[in-house]
CSV table of C-alpha atoms in Angstrom, one decimal:
chain,number,residue,atom,x,y,z
A,1,HIS,CA,7.4,11.5,13.9
A,2,GLY,CA,7.7,8.0,16.1
A,3,ARG,CA,5.7,6.3,17.2
A,4,HIS,CA,3.6,3.7,19.0
A,5,LEU,CA,0.7,1.5,18.4
A,6,LYS,CA,-1.3,0.2,20.2
A,7,SER,CA,-4.5,-1.5,18.7
A,8,SER,CA,-3.4,-5.0,17.6
A,9,VAL,CA,-5.4,-5.9,13.8
A,10,LEU,CA,-8.7,-9.1,14.1
A,11,ILE,CA,-7.5,-10.7,10.9
A,12,PRO,CA,-10.7,-11.1,8.9
A,13,LYS,CA,-11.1,-15.6,9.2
A,14,SER,CA,-12.0,-15.0,5.8
A,15,THR,CA,-8.7,-14.5,4.9
A,16,ILE,CA,-6.9,-16.8,7.3
A,17,ARG,CA,-6.2,-19.7,4.9
A,18,GLU,CA,-3.8,-22.8,5.1
A,19,GLY,CA,-0.8,-22.7,3.6
A,20,ALA,CA,2.5,-20.0,4.7
A,21,VAL,CA,5.9,-21.0,3.1
A,22,GLU,CA,8.8,-18.3,5.1
A,23,GLU,CA,10.8,-19.4,1.2
A,24,ARG,CA,11.0,-16.6,-0.8
A,25,ARG,CA,10.2,-16.8,-4.6
A,26,PRO,CA,10.5,-12.7,-6.2
A,27,ILE,CA,8.8,-11.2,-9.2
A,28,SER,CA,8.8,-9.9,-13.0
A,29,TYR,CA,5.6,-10.5,-15.2
A,30,LYS,CA,4.7,-10.2,-18.5
A,31,ARG,CA,2.6,-8.8,-20.1
A,32,ILE,CA,-0.4,-10.4,-21.6
A,33,ARG,CA,-3.8,-9.5,-22.4
A,34,GLY,CA,-6.8,-10.3,-20.2
A,35,PRO,CA,-7.5,-11.6,-16.1
A,36,ASP,CA,-6.5,-14.5,-16.3
A,37,THR,CA,-3.1,-14.6,-17.7
A,38,LEU,CA,-1.1,-13.0,-15.1
A,39,GLN,CA,2.6,-14.7,-15.6
A,40,VAL,CA,5.0,-15.1,-13.0
A,41,ALA,CA,9.0,-15.4,-12.5
A,42,GLY,CA,11.6,-13.5,-10.6
A,43,SER,CA,14.0,-11.3,-9.8
A,44,SER,CA,16.1,-9.9,-6.2
A,45,LEU,CA,15.0,-6.1,-5.0
A,46,PRO,CA,16.6,-4.1,-2.8
A,47,ASP,CA,15.8,-1.4,-0.4
A,48,CYS,CA,13.0,1.1,-0.3
A,49,SER,CA,11.5,1.3,2.6
A,50,HIS,CA,12.1,5.7,3.6
A,51,ALA,CA,10.0,8.3,3.7
A,52,CYS,CA,9.5,11.5,1.8
A,53,GLY,CA,9.9,13.8,4.0
A,54,SER,CA,8.9,17.1,6.2
A,55,CYS,CA,6.0,17.1,4.5
A,56,SER,CA,2.6,17.1,7.0
A,57,PRO,CA,0.4,14.4,6.0
A,58,CYS,CA,4.0,12.1,5.8
A,59,ARG,CA,4.2,10.5,8.9
A,60,LEU,CA,3.9,6.9,9.2
A,61,VAL,CA,6.5,5.7,10.6
A,62,MET,CA,8.8,2.7,8.6
A,63,VAL,CA,10.0,0.3,10.0
A,64,ASP,CA,13.5,-1.3,10.8
A,65,GLU,CA,13.8,-3.5,9.2
A,66,ASP,CA,17.6,-5.0,11.0
A,67,GLU,CA,15.9,-5.1,14.5
A,68,ILE,CA,11.6,-5.8,13.3
A,69,TYR,CA,14.0,-9.2,11.6
A,70,ARG,CA,15.7,-10.5,15.0
A,71,ARG,CA,12.4,-9.6,17.1
A,72,HIS,CA,10.4,-11.2,15.1
A,73,LYS,CA,13.2,-14.6,14.3
A,74,LYS,CA,12.8,-14.6,18.9
A,75,ARG,CA,9.4,-14.3,19.0
A,76,ASP,CA,8.7,-17.7,15.8
A,77,GLY,CA,10.4,-19.5,18.4
A,78,GLU,CA,8.5,-18.7,21.6
A,79,LEU,CA,4.2,-18.2,19.9
A,80,GLU,CA,2.9,-21.3,19.0
A,81,TRP,CA,-1.1,-21.6,17.8
A,82,PRO,CA,-3.2,-22.6,19.9
A,83,HIS,CA,-6.7,-21.8,18.3
A,84,ASP,CA,-8.7,-20.9,21.0
A,85,SER,CA,-6.4,-18.9,21.7
A,86,THR,CA,-7.9,-15.1,21.2
A,87,HIS,CA,-4.4,-13.3,22.7
A,88,VAL,CA,-2.5,-15.4,20.8
A,89,LYS,CA,-4.0,-14.9,17.4
A,90,SER,CA,-3.8,-10.3,18.2
A,91,GLN,CA,-0.3,-10.6,18.9
A,92,LEU,CA,0.5,-12.5,15.7
A,93,ALA,CA,-1.8,-9.8,14.1
A,94,GLN,CA,0.7,-6.9,15.7
A,95,CYS,CA,3.9,-8.7,14.1
A,96,PHE,CA,1.9,-7.8,11.4
A,97,ILE,CA,1.7,-4.4,11.9
A,98,ASN,CA,4.4,-3.5,14.3
A,99,ALA,CA,5.6,-5.5,10.3
A,100,MET,CA,4.5,-3.0,8.3
A,101,VAL,CA,5.0,0.3,9.2
A,102,GLY,CA,6.8,-0.2,12.9
A,103,PRO,CA,7.5,1.5,15.7
A,104,ARG,CA,10.2,4.0,14.7
A,105,SER,CA,10.5,6.9,13.0
A,106,TRP,CA,12.0,6.3,8.8
A,107,THR,CA,14.8,8.9,9.8
A,108,GLY,CA,17.6,6.7,9.4
A,109,LEU,CA,15.9,5.2,6.9
A,110,PHE,CA,16.3,7.4,4.0
A,111,THR,CA,19.7,8.5,3.6
A,112,ARG,CA,20.8,5.1,4.1
A,113,SER,CA,18.9,4.1,0.5
A,114,SER,CA,16.9,7.0,-1.5
A,115,ASN,CA,21.4,7.9,-2.4
A,116,LYS,CA,20.6,3.8,-4.1
A,117,ARG,CA,17.8,3.9,-5.8
A,118,ASN,CA,16.7,7.3,-7.8
A,119,GLU,CA,19.7,9.4,-9.3
A,120,LYS,CA,18.2,12.8,-9.6
A,121,HIS,CA,18.5,14.5,-12.8
A,122,GLY,CA,19.0,18.4,-13.5
A,123,ASP,CA,16.6,21.2,-14.1
A,124,TYR,CA,13.4,20.2,-16.9
A,125,SER,CA,10.2,22.1,-17.5
A,126,LEU,CA,7.0,21.4,-17.6
A,127,SER,CA,3.8,22.5,-19.7
A,128,PRO,CA,1.3,24.6,-18.2
A,129,LEU,CA,-1.4,21.6,-17.6
A,130,GLN,CA,1.6,19.5,-15.8
A,131,GLU,CA,2.2,21.9,-13.4
A,132,GLN,CA,-1.6,22.4,-12.2
A,133,ARG,CA,-2.2,19.0,-12.3
A,134,LEU,CA,1.2,18.1,-10.9
A,135,LEU,CA,0.3,21.8,-7.7
A,136,ARG,CA,-3.3,20.0,-6.7
A,137,LEU,CA,-2.0,16.2,-6.4
A,138,GLN,CA,0.0,17.6,-4.2
A,139,ALA,CA,-2.5,19.4,-2.9
A,140,ARG,CA,-4.1,17.2,-2.2
A,141,LEU,CA,-1.3,15.0,0.2
A,142,GLN,CA,-1.4,18.1,3.1
A,143,VAL,CA,-5.0,17.3,3.7
A,144,PRO,CA,-5.2,15.4,7.0
A,145,PHE,CA,-8.2,13.3,7.8
A,146,ASP,CA,-10.4,15.4,9.9
A,147,GLU,CA,-13.6,12.9,11.2
A,148,ASN,CA,-15.4,16.0,12.5
A,149,ARG,CA,-15.7,17.0,8.7
A,150,PRO,CA,-18.9,15.9,7.2
A,151,ASP,CA,-16.8,14.5,3.5
A,152,HIS,CA,-14.6,13.2,5.6
A,153,GLN,CA,-17.6,11.1,7.9
A,154,GLU,CA,-19.3,10.4,4.0
A,155,ALA,CA,-16.2,8.9,2.0
A,156,LEU,CA,-15.0,6.6,4.5
A,157,LYS,CA,-19.4,5.7,5.2
A,158,ALA,CA,-19.3,4.6,1.2
A,159,LEU,CA,-15.9,3.1,1.7
A,160,TRP,CA,-18.3,1.1,3.9
A,161,ARG,CA,-20.9,0.2,1.3
A,162,ALA,CA,-18.6,-0.2,-1.7
A,163,ALA,CA,-16.7,-3.7,0.2
A,164,PHE,CA,-19.9,-4.6,2.4
A,165,PRO,CA,-22.7,-3.4,-0.2
A,166,ASP,CA,-25.3,-5.8,2.0
A,167,VAL,CA,-24.6,-5.1,6.2
A,168,ALA,CA,-25.3,-2.0,7.5
A,169,LEU,CA,-23.1,-0.4,9.6
A,170,GLN,CA,-23.4,0.9,13.3
A,171,GLY,CA,-21.2,3.2,13.1
A,172,LEU,CA,-18.1,5.4,12.2
A,173,ILE,CA,-16.1,3.8,15.4
A,174,SER,CA,-17.4,0.1,15.8
A,175,GLU,CA,-15.2,-2.8,15.7
A,176,GLN,CA,-16.5,-3.6,12.2
A,177,TRP,CA,-13.9,-1.8,10.9
A,178,LYS,CA,-11.5,-4.7,11.8
A,179,GLU,CA,-13.1,-7.2,8.5
A,180,MET,CA,-12.2,-4.1,6.4
A,181,GLY,CA,-8.3,-4.7,7.8
A,182,TRP,CA,-7.9,-1.7,10.0
A,183,GLN,CA,-5.7,-1.6,13.5
A,184,GLY,CA,-9.0,-1.0,15.5
A,185,SER,CA,-12.6,0.3,15.9
A,186,ASN,CA,-11.5,3.4,14.6
A,187,PRO,CA,-10.1,3.4,10.9
A,188,SER,CA,-8.7,7.8,11.7
A,189,THR,CA,-6.8,6.9,14.1
A,190,ASP,CA,-4.9,4.9,10.8
A,191,PHE,CA,-5.1,8.0,8.5
A,192,ARG,CA,-2.4,9.6,10.5
A,193,GLY,CA,0.5,7.5,8.8
A,194,CYS,CA,-0.7,9.4,5.6
A,195,GLY,CA,-3.5,11.6,4.8
A,196,PHE,CA,-7.5,11.9,3.8
A,197,ILE,CA,-5.4,10.8,0.1
A,198,SER,CA,-5.6,7.3,1.5
A,199,LEU,CA,-9.2,7.2,2.1
A,200,GLU,CA,-9.2,9.2,-1.9
A,201,ASN,CA,-6.6,5.8,-2.6
A,202,LEU,CA,-9.3,3.4,-1.2
A,203,LEU,CA,-12.5,4.4,-2.1
A,204,PHE,CA,-11.5,5.4,-6.0
A,205,PHE,CA,-10.3,2.5,-5.9
A,206,ALA,CA,-13.5,0.8,-5.0
A,207,ARG,CA,-15.6,2.4,-7.2
A,208,THR,CA,-13.5,2.1,-10.3
A,209,TYR,CA,-12.3,-1.4,-10.1
A,210,PRO,CA,-14.3,-3.2,-7.6
A,211,VAL,CA,-14.3,-7.0,-9.4
A,212,SER,CA,-10.1,-6.3,-7.9
A,213,PHE,CA,-11.2,-3.9,-4.9
A,214,ARG,CA,-13.1,-7.1,-4.2
A,215,ARG,CA,-11.0,-10.1,-4.8
A,216,LEU,CA,-8.2,-7.7,-2.7
A,217,LEU,CA,-10.0,-7.5,-0.1
A,218,PHE,CA,-11.2,-10.6,0.4
A,219,LYS,CA,-8.1,-12.2,-0.3
A,220,GLU,CA,-9.9,-14.2,-3.6
A,221,ASP,CA,-7.3,-15.3,-6.1
A,222,GLY,CA,-4.5,-18.3,-4.4
A,223,LYS,CA,-3.2,-19.6,-1.6
A,224,ARG,CA,-2.8,-18.4,0.5
A,225,ALA,CA,-0.7,-17.3,4.6
A,226,THR,CA,-2.3,-18.0,6.9
A,227,TRP,CA,-1.5,-14.7,8.5
A,228,GLU,CA,-2.4,-12.1,5.8
A,229,TYR,CA,-1.5,-9.4,5.1
A,230,PRO,CA,-4.5,-6.8,6.5
A,231,PHE,CA,-6.4,-4.3,3.9
A,232,ALA,CA,-7.1,-1.0,4.7
A,233,VAL,CA,-3.6,-1.1,6.5
A,234,ALA,CA,-2.0,-2.1,3.1
A,235,GLY,CA,-3.4,0.1,0.8
A,236,ILE,CA,-2.5,3.4,3.0
A,237,ASN,CA,1.3,2.2,3.1
A,238,ILE,CA,0.5,1.9,-0.7
A,239,SER,CA,-0.1,5.2,-1.1
A,240,PHE,CA,3.2,5.8,1.4
A,241,MET,CA,4.9,4.0,-1.3
A,242,LEU,CA,3.7,5.9,-4.4
A,243,ILE,CA,3.8,9.5,-2.9
A,244,LYS,CA,7.5,9.2,-1.6
A,245,MET,CA,8.7,6.6,-5.4
A,246,LEU,CA,7.7,9.9,-6.8
A,247,ASP,CA,9.1,12.3,-5.0
A,248,LEU,CA,5.7,14.2,-5.0
A,249,CYS,CA,7.3,16.3,-1.8
A,250,SER,CA,9.4,18.2,-3.8
A,251,ALA,CA,8.5,21.1,-5.5
A,252,LYS,CA,9.1,19.6,-9.0
A,253,PRO,CA,10.0,15.3,-9.1
A,254,ARG,CA,13.5,15.4,-9.6
A,255,CYS,CA,13.7,11.2,-9.5
A,256,LEU,CA,13.1,9.3,-13.5
A,257,PRO,CA,10.5,7.8,-11.7
A,258,GLY,CA,8.8,10.9,-11.0
A,259,ILE,CA,9.7,12.7,-13.5
A,260,ASN,CA,7.7,10.1,-15.9
A,261,PHE,CA,5.0,9.9,-13.8
A,262,VAL,CA,3.9,14.0,-14.6
A,263,ARG,CA,3.7,13.5,-17.6
A,264,LEU,CA,1.9,11.1,-18.0
A,265,LEU,CA,-0.3,13.8,-15.6
A,266,GLY,CA,-0.4,15.6,-18.7
A,267,GLU,CA,-2.1,12.7,-19.8
A,268,ASP,CA,-4.6,11.8,-17.4
A,269,GLU,CA,-5.2,13.9,-13.7
A,270,ALA,CA,-6.6,10.4,-12.1
A,271,ALA,CA,-3.0,9.2,-13.6
A,272,PHE,CA,-2.1,8.5,-9.5
A,273,ASP,CA,-5.5,6.4,-8.3
A,274,VAL,CA,-4.8,4.1,-11.1
A,275,LEU,CA,-1.6,4.1,-10.2
A,276,TYR,CA,-2.6,3.2,-6.8
A,277,CYS,CA,-4.9,0.7,-8.1
A,278,ILE,CA,-2.0,-1.3,-9.5
A,279,ALA,CA,0.2,-1.1,-7.4
A,280,PHE,CA,-2.2,-3.2,-4.8
A,281,GLU,CA,-2.4,-5.2,-7.5
A,282,MET,CA,1.0,-6.0,-7.9
A,283,VAL,CA,1.6,-6.2,-4.7
A,284,ASP,CA,-0.8,-9.4,-3.9
A,285,ALA,CA,0.3,-11.0,-7.1
A,286,GLN,CA,4.0,-10.3,-4.9
A,287,TRP,CA,2.2,-11.3,-1.6
A,288,LEU,CA,1.2,-14.7,-4.1
A,289,ALA,CA,4.4,-15.9,-5.3
A,290,MET,CA,6.6,-15.3,-2.8
A,291,HIS,CA,4.5,-17.3,-1.0
A,292,ALA,CA,4.7,-14.2,2.2
A,293,SER,CA,3.7,-14.0,5.0
A,294,TYR,CA,3.3,-10.9,8.7
A,295,MET,CA,6.2,-10.9,8.5
A,296,GLN,CA,7.1,-10.5,4.7
A,297,PHE,CA,4.3,-7.5,4.1
A,298,ASN,CA,7.7,-4.9,4.3
A,299,ASP,CA,10.0,-7.6,1.0
A,300,VAL,CA,6.7,-7.2,-0.7
A,301,LEU,CA,6.9,-3.4,-1.3
A,302,GLN,CA,9.7,-3.5,-1.5
A,303,ALA,CA,9.6,-5.6,-4.2
A,304,THR,CA,6.5,-3.7,-6.1
A,305,ARG,CA,8.6,-0.6,-6.1
A,306,THR,CA,11.4,-2.2,-7.6
A,307,GLN,CA,8.8,-3.0,-10.4
A,308,LEU,CA,6.7,0.3,-10.8
A,309,GLU,CA,10.2,2.5,-11.2
A,310,ARG,CA,11.3,0.4,-14.2
A,311,GLU,CA,8.0,0.8,-15.4
A,312,LEU,CA,8.1,4.0,-15.6
A,313,SER,CA,11.0,4.5,-16.9
A,314,LEU,CA,10.0,2.6,-19.7
A,315,GLU,CA,10.5,4.9,-23.0
A,316,ASP,CA,7.5,4.5,-24.8
A,317,THR,CA,5.3,4.9,-22.2
A,318,GLN,CA,3.2,7.2,-23.0
A,319,ARG,CA,-0.8,7.3,-20.6
A,320,ILE,CA,0.0,5.4,-17.2
A,321,HIS,CA,-3.2,2.5,-19.2
A,322,ASP,CA,0.5,1.6,-21.5
A,323,LEU,CA,2.2,0.2,-17.7
A,324,PRO,CA,2.4,-3.0,-18.3
A,325,ALA,CA,1.1,-4.1,-15.0
A,326,TYR,CA,-2.3,-2.2,-15.9
A,327,ASN,CA,-3.4,-5.7,-17.0
A,328,LEU,CA,-3.9,-7.0,-13.8
A,329,LEU,CA,-6.9,-4.6,-13.4
A,330,TYR,CA,-10.3,-6.1,-13.5
A,331,GLN,CA,-12.9,-3.2,-14.1
């Protein structure tokens, strides 16, 4: 399943900020109503960077953390930052992308982390509505992104319009896409990692929570790292993480967060897309609280997954809007 990613990310100028700090500060947060009341505190979190099985869209190549750590530790000591060097910027951006999705297959990571993370639960029954909605969601997972399909092309154009309403898109293959955080000039190559659903997730986020979407896209909150996570590629990683976390490639989820999620899906068919938006907000909150830089994105994603698993295991969660982290979203 592994493949090398040949193109590098051009980090948008608007996302390059001063203040990268290597110190870690893992987080959790209190549930407090209102857009300006996020409070950050902390916990350390285990590894969860495995993939979800053999279903066709789920081929996003995950990171071999030990190898990436050794490689970047060595590279950090060798690279300097000449501000007029495009070559060095591209090289560091490629380091970031490798740290997120890596050059290797995820197969070896699945065995070592899944048994620790999710206790399997016994058989249970689904209501007809839950079963119907779960099957529809699983059908979405099987749809690859096809750059030749007019509806997929239109969805990609709609995402651009939502992100940059005042900027005309020059084409479906254009250097402009790098400004959104794609790896190269053709976003379709990135969607191969998680299929059309990852584009649907981004578009749902842009349309349903436009304030949150633009705030995260343009990195408007907090003291940011010099090298920020690329927004669009981060979004694909989040879609992939949720598919595995919820065990959606099984006929029925067998882990507690997945079982509870199916119940939420019975209450709201958009539960997966809303959960994606929540997870994206949590990733950014973790990023800021940990003072993370490009090498630490995988740690941030792991922290987000663990917190989501906890929230999805709460007994009093009856709807997706009951999750404590839902309060992070701005409409």
